[in-house]
Coordinates of C-alpha atoms and ligand atoms in Angstrom, one line a residue:
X1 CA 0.0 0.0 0.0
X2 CA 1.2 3.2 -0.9
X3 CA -0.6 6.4 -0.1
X4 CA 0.0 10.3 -0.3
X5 CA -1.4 10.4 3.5
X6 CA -1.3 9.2 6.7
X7 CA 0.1 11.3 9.1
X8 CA -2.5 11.7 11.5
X9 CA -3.7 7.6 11.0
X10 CA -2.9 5.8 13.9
X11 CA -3.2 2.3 12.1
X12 CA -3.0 0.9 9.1
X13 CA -6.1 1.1 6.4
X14 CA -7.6 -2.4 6.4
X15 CA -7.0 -4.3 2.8
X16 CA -10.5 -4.7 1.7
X17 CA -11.2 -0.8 2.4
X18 CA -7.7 0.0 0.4
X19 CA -8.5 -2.3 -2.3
X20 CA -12.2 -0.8 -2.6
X21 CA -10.5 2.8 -2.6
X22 CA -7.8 2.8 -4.8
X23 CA -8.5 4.0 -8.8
X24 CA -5.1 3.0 -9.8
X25 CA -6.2 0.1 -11.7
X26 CA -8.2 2.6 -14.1
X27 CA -7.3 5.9 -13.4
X28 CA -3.4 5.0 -14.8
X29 CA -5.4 5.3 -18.0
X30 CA -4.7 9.3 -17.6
X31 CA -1.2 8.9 -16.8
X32 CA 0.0 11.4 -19.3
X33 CA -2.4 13.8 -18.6
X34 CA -1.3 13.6 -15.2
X35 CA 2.1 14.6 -15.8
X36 CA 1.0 16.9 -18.7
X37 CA -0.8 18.9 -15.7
X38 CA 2.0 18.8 -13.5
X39 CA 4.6 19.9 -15.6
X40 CA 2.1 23.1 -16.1
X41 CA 1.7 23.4 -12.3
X42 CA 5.4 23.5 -12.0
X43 CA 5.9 25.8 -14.6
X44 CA 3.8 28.1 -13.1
X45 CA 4.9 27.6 -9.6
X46 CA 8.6 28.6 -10.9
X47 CA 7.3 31.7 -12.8
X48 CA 5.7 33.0 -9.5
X49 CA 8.6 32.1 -7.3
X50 CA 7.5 30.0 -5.6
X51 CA 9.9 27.0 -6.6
X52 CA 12.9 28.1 -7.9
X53 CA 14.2 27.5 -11.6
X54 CA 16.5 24.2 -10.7
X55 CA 13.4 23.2 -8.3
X56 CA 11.2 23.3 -11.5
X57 CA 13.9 22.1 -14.0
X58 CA 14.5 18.7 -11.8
X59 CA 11.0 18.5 -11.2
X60 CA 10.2 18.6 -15.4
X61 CA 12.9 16.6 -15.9
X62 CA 12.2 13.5 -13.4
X63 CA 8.4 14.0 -14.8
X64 CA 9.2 14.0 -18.3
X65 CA 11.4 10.6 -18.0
X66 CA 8.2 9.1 -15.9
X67 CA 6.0 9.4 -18.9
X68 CA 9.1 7.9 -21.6
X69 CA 9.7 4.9 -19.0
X70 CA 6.1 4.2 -18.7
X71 CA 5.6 4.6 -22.6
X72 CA 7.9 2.6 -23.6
X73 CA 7.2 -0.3 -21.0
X74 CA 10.4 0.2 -18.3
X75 CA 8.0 1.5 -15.9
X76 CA 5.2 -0.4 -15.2
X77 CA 2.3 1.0 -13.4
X78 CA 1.2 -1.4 -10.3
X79 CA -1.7 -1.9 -7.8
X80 CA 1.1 -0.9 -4.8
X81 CA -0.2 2.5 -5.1
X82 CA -3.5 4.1 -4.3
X83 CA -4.1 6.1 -7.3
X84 CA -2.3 7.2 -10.7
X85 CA -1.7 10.5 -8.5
X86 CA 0.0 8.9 -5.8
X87 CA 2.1 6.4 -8.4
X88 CA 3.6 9.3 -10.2
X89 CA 4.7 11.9 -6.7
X90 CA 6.2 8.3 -5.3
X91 CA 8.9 8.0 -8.5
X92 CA 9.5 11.2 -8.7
X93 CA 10.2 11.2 -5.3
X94 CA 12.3 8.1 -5.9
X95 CA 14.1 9.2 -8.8
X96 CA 14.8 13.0 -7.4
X97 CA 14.3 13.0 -4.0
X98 CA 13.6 15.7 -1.4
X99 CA 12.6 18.1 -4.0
X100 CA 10.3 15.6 -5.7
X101 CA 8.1 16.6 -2.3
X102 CA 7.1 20.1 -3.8
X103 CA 5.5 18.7 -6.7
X104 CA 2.2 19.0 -4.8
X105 CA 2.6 22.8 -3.3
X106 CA -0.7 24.5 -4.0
X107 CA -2.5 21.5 -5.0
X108 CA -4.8 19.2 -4.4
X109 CA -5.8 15.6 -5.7
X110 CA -9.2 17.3 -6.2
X111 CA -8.3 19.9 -8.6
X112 CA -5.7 17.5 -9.9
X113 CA -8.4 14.9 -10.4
X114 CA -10.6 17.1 -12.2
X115 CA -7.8 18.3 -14.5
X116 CA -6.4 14.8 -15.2
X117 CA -10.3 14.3 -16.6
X118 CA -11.1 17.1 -18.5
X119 CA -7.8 17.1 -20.5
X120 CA -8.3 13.1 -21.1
X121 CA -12.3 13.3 -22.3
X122 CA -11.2 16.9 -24.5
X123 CA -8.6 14.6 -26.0
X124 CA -11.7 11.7 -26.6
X125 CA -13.7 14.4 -27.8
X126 CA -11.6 15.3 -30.9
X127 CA -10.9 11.1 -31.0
X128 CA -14.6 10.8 -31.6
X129 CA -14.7 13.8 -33.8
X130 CA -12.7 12.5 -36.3
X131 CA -14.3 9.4 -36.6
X132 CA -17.4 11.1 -36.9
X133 CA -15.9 13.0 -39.8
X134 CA -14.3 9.9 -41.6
X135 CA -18.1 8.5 -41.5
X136 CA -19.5 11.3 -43.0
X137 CA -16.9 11.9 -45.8
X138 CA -17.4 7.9 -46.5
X139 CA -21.3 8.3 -46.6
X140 CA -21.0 11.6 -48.7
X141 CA -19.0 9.6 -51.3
X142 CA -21.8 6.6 -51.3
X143 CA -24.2 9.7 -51.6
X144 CA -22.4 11.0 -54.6
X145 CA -22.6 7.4 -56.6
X146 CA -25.9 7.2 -55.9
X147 CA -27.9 10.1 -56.7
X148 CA -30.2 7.8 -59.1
X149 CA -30.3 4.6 -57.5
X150 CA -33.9 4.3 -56.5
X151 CA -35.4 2.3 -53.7
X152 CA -38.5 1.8 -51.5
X153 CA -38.7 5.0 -48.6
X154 CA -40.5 3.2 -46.0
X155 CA -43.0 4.3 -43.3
X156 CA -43.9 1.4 -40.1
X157 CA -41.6 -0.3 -42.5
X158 CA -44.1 -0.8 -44.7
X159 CA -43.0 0.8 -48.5
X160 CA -44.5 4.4 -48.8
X161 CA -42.9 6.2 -51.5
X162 CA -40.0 6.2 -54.0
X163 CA -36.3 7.8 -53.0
X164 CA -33.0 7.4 -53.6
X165 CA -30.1 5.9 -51.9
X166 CA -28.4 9.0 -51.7
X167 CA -31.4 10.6 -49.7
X168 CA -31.8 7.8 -47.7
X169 CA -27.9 8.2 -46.7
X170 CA -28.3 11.8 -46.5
X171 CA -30.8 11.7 -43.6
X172 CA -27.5 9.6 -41.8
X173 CA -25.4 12.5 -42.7
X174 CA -27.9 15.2 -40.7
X175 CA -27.7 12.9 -37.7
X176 CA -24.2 12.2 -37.5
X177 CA -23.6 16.2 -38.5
X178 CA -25.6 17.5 -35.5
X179 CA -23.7 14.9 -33.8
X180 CA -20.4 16.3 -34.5
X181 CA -22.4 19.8 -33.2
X182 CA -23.1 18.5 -30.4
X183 CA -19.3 18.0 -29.7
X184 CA -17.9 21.1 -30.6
X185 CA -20.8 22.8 -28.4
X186 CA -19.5 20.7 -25.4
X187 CA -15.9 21.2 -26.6
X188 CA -15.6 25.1 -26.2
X189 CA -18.0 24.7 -22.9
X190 CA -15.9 22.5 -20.7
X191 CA -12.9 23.8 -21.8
X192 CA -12.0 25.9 -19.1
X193 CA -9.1 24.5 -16.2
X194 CA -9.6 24.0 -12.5
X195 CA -6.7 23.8 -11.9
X196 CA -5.5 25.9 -9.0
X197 CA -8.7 25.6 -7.4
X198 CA -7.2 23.3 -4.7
X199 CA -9.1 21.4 -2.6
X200 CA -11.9 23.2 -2.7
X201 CA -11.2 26.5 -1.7
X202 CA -8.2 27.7 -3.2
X203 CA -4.9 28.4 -1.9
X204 CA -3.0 31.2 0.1
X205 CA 0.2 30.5 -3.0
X206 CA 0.1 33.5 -5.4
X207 CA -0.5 30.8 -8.0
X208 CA -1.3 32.8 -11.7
X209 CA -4.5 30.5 -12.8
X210 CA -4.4 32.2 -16.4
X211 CA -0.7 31.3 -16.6
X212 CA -1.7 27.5 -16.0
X213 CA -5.1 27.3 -18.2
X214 CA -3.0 29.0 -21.2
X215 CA -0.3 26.3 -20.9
X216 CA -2.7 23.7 -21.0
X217 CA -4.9 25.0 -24.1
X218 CA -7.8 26.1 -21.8
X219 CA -9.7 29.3 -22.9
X220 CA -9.5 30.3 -19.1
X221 CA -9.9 29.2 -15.7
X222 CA -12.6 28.3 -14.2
X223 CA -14.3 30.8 -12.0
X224 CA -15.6 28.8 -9.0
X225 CA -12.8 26.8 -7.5
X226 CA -15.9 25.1 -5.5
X227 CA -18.0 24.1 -8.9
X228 CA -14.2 23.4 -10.7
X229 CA -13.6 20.3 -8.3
X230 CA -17.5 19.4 -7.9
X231 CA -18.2 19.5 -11.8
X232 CA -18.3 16.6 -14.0
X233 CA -21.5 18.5 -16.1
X234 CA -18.6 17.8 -19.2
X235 CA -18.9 14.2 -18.6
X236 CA -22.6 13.9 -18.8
X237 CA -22.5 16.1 -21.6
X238 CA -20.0 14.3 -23.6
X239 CA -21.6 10.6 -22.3
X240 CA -25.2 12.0 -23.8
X241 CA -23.5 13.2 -27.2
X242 CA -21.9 9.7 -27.1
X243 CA -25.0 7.8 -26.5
X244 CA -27.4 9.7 -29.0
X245 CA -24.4 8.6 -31.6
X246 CA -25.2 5.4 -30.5
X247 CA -29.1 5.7 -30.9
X248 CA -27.9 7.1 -34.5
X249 CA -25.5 4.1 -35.3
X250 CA -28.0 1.5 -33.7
X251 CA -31.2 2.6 -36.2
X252 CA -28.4 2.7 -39.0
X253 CA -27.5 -0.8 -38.2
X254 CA -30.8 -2.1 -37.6
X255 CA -31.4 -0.7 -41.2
X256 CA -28.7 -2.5 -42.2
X257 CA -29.7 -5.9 -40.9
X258 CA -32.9 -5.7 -42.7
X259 CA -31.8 -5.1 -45.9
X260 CA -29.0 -7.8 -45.6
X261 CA -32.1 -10.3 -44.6
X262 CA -32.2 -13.2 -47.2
X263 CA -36.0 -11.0 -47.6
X264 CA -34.5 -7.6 -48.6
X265 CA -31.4 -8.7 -50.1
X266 CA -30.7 -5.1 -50.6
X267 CA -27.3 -4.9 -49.8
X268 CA -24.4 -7.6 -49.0
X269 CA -22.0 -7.5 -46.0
X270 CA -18.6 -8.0 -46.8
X271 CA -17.2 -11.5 -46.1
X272 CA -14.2 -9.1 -43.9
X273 CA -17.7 -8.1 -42.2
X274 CA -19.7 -10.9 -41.4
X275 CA -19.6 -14.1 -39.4
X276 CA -20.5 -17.8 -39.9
X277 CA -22.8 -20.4 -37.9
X278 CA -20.7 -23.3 -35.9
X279 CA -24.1 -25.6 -37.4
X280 CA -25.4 -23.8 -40.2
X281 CA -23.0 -23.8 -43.4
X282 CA -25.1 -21.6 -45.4
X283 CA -25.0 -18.8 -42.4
X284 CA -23.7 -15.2 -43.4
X285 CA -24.8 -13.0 -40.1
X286 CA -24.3 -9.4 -39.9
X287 CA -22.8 -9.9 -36.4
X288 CA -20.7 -6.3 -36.4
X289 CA -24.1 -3.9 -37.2
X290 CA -25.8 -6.5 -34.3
X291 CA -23.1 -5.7 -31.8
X292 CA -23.2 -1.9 -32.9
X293 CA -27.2 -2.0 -32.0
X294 CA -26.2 -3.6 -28.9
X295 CA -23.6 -2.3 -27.7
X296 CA -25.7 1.0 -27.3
X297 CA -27.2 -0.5 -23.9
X298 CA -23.6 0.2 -22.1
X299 CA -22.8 3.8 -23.4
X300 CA -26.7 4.6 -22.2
X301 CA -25.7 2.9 -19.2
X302 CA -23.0 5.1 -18.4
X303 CA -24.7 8.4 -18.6
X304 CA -27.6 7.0 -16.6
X305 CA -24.7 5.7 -14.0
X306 CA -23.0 9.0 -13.7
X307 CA -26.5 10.8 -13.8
X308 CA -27.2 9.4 -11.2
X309 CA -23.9 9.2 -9.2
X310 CA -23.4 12.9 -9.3
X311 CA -27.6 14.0 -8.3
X312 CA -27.2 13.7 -4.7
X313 CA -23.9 15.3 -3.8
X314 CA -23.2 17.9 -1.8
X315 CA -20.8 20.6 -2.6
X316 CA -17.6 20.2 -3.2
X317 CA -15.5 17.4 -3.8
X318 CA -16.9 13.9 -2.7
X319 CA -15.3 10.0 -3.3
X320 CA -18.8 9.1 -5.2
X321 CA -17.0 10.9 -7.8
X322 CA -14.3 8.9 -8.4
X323 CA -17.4 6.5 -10.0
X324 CA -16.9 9.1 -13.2
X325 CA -14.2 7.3 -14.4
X326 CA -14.6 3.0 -15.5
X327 CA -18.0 3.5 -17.1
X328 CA -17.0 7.1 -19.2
X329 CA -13.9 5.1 -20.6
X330 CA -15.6 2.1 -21.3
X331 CA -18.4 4.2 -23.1
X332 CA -15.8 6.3 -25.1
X333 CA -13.5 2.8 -26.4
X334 CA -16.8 1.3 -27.2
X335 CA -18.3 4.5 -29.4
X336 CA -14.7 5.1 -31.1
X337 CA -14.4 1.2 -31.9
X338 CA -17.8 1.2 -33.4
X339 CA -17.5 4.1 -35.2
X340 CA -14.2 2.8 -36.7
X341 CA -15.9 -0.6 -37.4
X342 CA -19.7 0.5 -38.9
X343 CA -17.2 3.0 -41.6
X344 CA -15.2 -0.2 -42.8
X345 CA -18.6 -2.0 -43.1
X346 CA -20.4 0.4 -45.1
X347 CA -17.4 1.1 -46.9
X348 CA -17.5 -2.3 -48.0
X349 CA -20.7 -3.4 -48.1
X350 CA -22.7 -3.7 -51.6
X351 CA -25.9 -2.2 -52.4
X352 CA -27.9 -4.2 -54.9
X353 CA -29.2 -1.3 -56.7
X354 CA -31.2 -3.2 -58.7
X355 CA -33.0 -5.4 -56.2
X356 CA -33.9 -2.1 -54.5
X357 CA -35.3 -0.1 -57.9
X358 CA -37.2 -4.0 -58.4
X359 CA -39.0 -3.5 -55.1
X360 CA -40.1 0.7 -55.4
X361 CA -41.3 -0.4 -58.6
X362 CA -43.8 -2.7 -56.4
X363 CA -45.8 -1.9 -53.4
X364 CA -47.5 0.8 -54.8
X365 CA -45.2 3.6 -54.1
X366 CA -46.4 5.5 -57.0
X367 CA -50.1 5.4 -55.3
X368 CA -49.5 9.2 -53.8
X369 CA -47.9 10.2 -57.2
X370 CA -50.9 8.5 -59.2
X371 CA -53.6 10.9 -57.0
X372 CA -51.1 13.5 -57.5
X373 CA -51.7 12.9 -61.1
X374 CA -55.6 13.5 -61.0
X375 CA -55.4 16.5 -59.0
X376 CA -53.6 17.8 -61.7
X377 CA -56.3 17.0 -63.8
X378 CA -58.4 19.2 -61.8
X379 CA -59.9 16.2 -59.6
X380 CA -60.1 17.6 -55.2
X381 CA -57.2 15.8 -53.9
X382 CA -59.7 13.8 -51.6
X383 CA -61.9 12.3 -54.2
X384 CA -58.2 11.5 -56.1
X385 CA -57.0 9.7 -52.7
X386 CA -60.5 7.7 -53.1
X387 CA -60.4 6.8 -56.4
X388 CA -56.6 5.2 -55.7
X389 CA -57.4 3.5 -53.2
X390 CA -60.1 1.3 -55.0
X391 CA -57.4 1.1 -57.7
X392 CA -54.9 -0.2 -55.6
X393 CA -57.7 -2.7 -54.5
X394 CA -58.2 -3.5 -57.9
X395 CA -54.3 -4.0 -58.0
X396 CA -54.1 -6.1 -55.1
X397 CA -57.2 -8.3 -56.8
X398 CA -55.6 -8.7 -60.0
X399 CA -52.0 -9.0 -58.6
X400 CA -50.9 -6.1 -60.7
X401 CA -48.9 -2.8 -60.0
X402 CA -50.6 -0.1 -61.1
X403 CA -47.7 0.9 -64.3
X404 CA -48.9 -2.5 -65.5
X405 CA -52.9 -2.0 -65.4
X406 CA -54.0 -1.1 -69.5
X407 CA -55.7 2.0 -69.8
X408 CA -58.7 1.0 -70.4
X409 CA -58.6 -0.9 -66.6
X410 CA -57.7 2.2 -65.3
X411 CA -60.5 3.6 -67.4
X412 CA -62.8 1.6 -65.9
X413 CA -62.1 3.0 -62.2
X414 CA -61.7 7.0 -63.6
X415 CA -62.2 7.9 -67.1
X416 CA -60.0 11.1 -65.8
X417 CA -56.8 8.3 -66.5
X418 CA -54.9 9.0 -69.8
X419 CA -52.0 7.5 -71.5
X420 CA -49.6 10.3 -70.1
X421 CA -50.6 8.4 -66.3
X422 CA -47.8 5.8 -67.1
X423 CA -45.3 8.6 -67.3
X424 CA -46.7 10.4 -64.3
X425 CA -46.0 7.6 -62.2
X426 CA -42.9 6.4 -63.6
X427 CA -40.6 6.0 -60.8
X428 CA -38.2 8.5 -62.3
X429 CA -40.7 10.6 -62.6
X430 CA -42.0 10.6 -58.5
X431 CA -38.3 10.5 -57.6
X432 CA -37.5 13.8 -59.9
X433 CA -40.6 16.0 -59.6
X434 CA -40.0 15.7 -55.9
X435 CA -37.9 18.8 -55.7
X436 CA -38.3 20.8 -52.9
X437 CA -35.4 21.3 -50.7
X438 CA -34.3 18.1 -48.5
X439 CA -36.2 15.8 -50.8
X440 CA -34.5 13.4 -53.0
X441 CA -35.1 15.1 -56.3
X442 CA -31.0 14.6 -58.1
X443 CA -31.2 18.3 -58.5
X444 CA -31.9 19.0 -54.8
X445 CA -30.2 16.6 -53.7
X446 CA -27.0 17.7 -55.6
X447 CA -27.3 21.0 -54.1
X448 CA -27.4 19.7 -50.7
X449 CA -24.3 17.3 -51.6
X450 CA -22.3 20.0 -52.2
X451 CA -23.3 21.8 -49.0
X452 CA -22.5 18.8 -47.2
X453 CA -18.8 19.5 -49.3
X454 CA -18.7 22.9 -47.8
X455 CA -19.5 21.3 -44.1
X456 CA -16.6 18.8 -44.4
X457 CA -13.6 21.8 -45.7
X458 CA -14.8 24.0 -42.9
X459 CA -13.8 22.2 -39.8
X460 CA -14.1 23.6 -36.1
X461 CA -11.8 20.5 -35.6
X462 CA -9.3 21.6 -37.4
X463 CA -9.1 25.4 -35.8
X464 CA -8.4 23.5 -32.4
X465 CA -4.3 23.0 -31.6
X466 CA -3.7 19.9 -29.4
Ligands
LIG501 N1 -9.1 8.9 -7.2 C1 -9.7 10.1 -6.9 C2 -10.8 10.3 -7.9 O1 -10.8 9.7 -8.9 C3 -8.8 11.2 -6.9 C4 -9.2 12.3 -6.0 C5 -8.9 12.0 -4.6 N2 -9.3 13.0 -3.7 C6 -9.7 12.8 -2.4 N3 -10.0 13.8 -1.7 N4 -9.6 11.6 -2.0 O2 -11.7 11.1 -7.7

């Protein structure tokens, strides 16, 4: 056992307690951030006197070889110690001595704690960014090959009327766009340092907070040195951005399934993709877009988890807190792995263009375009939507789509029908006319595409320096 206290302990902590205290076993997951933010604090400290320069230049020097022995395996990071706070002071100690010990002046693990955290997650942040962005650059090319391919657009999953692949794609790119929002919102918000705020109340050193925040990237400090060491609203912020990504990735995937059902058969996993049967030889499952859909339960699970953790604390810092950590890493490796993993799949995965223009041409997609068609022939819209629907009955009875019924059957339900109704409801025809901005008209649709171009060259990613 190995702990930063104990001074005023008169025995020692009992194992079971010190086992069910210590974080080191996934808090070393911050390592470098913790000797990113110490360097800083040191830095600082130096500037305002109060270590001197060979103080600070030992200090940086005994920190800076931590992180290389650690990175490159020479330094492995054990259980003996409490935390990855305590694991880092004890080497230095080790390696420097004495002056090792004024690593901590005009800190605590508190402020440390929430430092260590907010530069790891605005690290993960840009992580998931740039996934996000690599998905929408592949699904903007799909977009781009597909501005004709035709297929069903569905409504209780039941066919409703004609669109394109592209369109279908594009409604992806809104979601994972606002997604990307949604990050650079919580980005600028949270990125603010607590650093210096101390325990709780911060200190009597002459510490130069702006100093600090600047050397770390911040905008700022933070303004409350109470709120900096009892916040984790970032967290839940970031964990909720996370799991609406999921929600957007799981319907995506569930799409996907569907379409790869021996039913649809609209597209075809890759063989890199997909996954056999130990029984069944013939078995191709879509095992990667399955575990995507489920693999949404844990990320929820973590915001719920911290949620919750953090609604009955009392101001400031508070060991429930130290619960912000196993669940919020596990949520951000799961939603960068399946981001990385649903890009290769779609990037891979075949659409069967022609099964899906086989089956708009069926299932009486062109029904809306059809009454649209005797409006313009000066029938009310509701008598049109009456005088379809007995046609589609008709349809149904004679096992017919309605491009295939001879004019003189159509005839016989409105005499308003003329030849130009084959044209009308064409599915070229319902797919272009449909031209009002969003809708999968090409010559909308193009417009948008190269919006979407615009979106991708203007980055707020890119204006951030690590
Ligand atoms: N392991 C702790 C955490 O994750 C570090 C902060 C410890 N602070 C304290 N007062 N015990 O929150």
């Amino acid at each position: 056992m190995a702990q930063l206290w104990g001074g005023r302990f008169t025995k020692n902590t009992d194992q079971l307690v010190y086992n069910f205290n210590a974080s080191i076993s996934f808090d070393q997951k911050f390592y470098k951030e913790d000797i990113e933010g110490s360097i800083a604090h040191v830095v600082m400290l130096a500037k305002q006197g109060i270590l001197t320069n060979e103080e600070k230049d030992a200090i940086v020097k005994g920190l800076t070889e931590i992180r290389q022995d650690v990175e490159s395996g020479k330094l492995v990071i054990t259980d003996t110690y409490e935390d990855i706070h305590s694991f880092v002071e004890a080497n230095l100690i080790d390696r420097i001595g004495d002056v090792g010990k004024k690593l901590h002046t005009g800190r605590s693990r508190n402020d440390q704690v929430a430092l260590d955290m907010k530069l790891y997650t605005r690290h993960e942040v840009l992580a998931v960014d740039e996934l996000l962005k690599e998905l929408l650059s592949t699904l903007l090319n799909l977009m781009e090959e597909n501005i004709e391919t035709y297929m069903p657009g569905f409504t209780h999953l039941q066919k409703a009327q004609p669109i394109t692949l592209a369109h279908h794609l594009g409604a992806y790119f809104e979601m994972f766009k606002r997604d990307r929002g949604r990050l650079c919102d919580m980005y600028h918000r949270m990125n603010y340092c607590p650093l210096g705020s101390g325990a709780l109340a911060g200190t009597t050193y002459p510490l130069d907070r702006n100093y600090t925040a600047s050397l770390l990237g911040f905008e700022g400090p933070t303004l409350n040195s109470m709120d900096s060491v009892a916040d984790r609203d970032y967290l839940i912020e970031f964990l909720s951005a996370l799991s609406t990504i999921m929600m957007h990735l799981s319907r995506f995937c569930e799409e996907i399934i569907i379409w790869n059902s021996n039913e649809y058969q609209f597209v075809e996993i890759d063989d890199a993709y997909s996954t056999g049967s130990s029984i069944m030889p013939q078995k191709k499952n879509p095992d990667i877009a399955e575990l995507v859909r489920g693999k949404t339960g844990r990320v929820y699970g973590a915001l719920m988890s911290l949620l919750t953790t953090m609604k009955g604390i009392p101001l400031a810092y508070n060991k429930d807190m130290q619960e912000d950590k196993e669940l919020a890493f596990d949520a951000m490796d799961t939603v960068k792995g399946c981001l990385a993993l649903f890009t290769g799949m779609i990037k891979t995965m075949k659409f069967r263009n022609d099964v899906m223009e086989k089956s708009a041409m069926n299932g009486f997609t062109n029904a809306t375009d059809a009454a649209d068609y005797l409006v313009m022939k000066g029938v009310p819209f509701r008598d049109a939507h009456g005088i379809i629907g007995k046609l589609v009955l008709t349809c149904i009875d004679k096992g017919k789509a309605i491009h295939e019924m001879s004019i003189e059957e159509l005839k016989e339900i409105s005499d308003v029908f003329e030849p130009d109704i084959y044209d009308a409801i064409s599915l070229e025809t319902c797919v272009q006319k449909r031209l009002t901005i969003g809708g999968p008209g090409p010559n909308v649709m193009r417009q948008v595409i190269s919006q979407a171009h615009d979106y991708l060259e203007n980055d707020w990613h890119s204006a951030i320096q690590e």
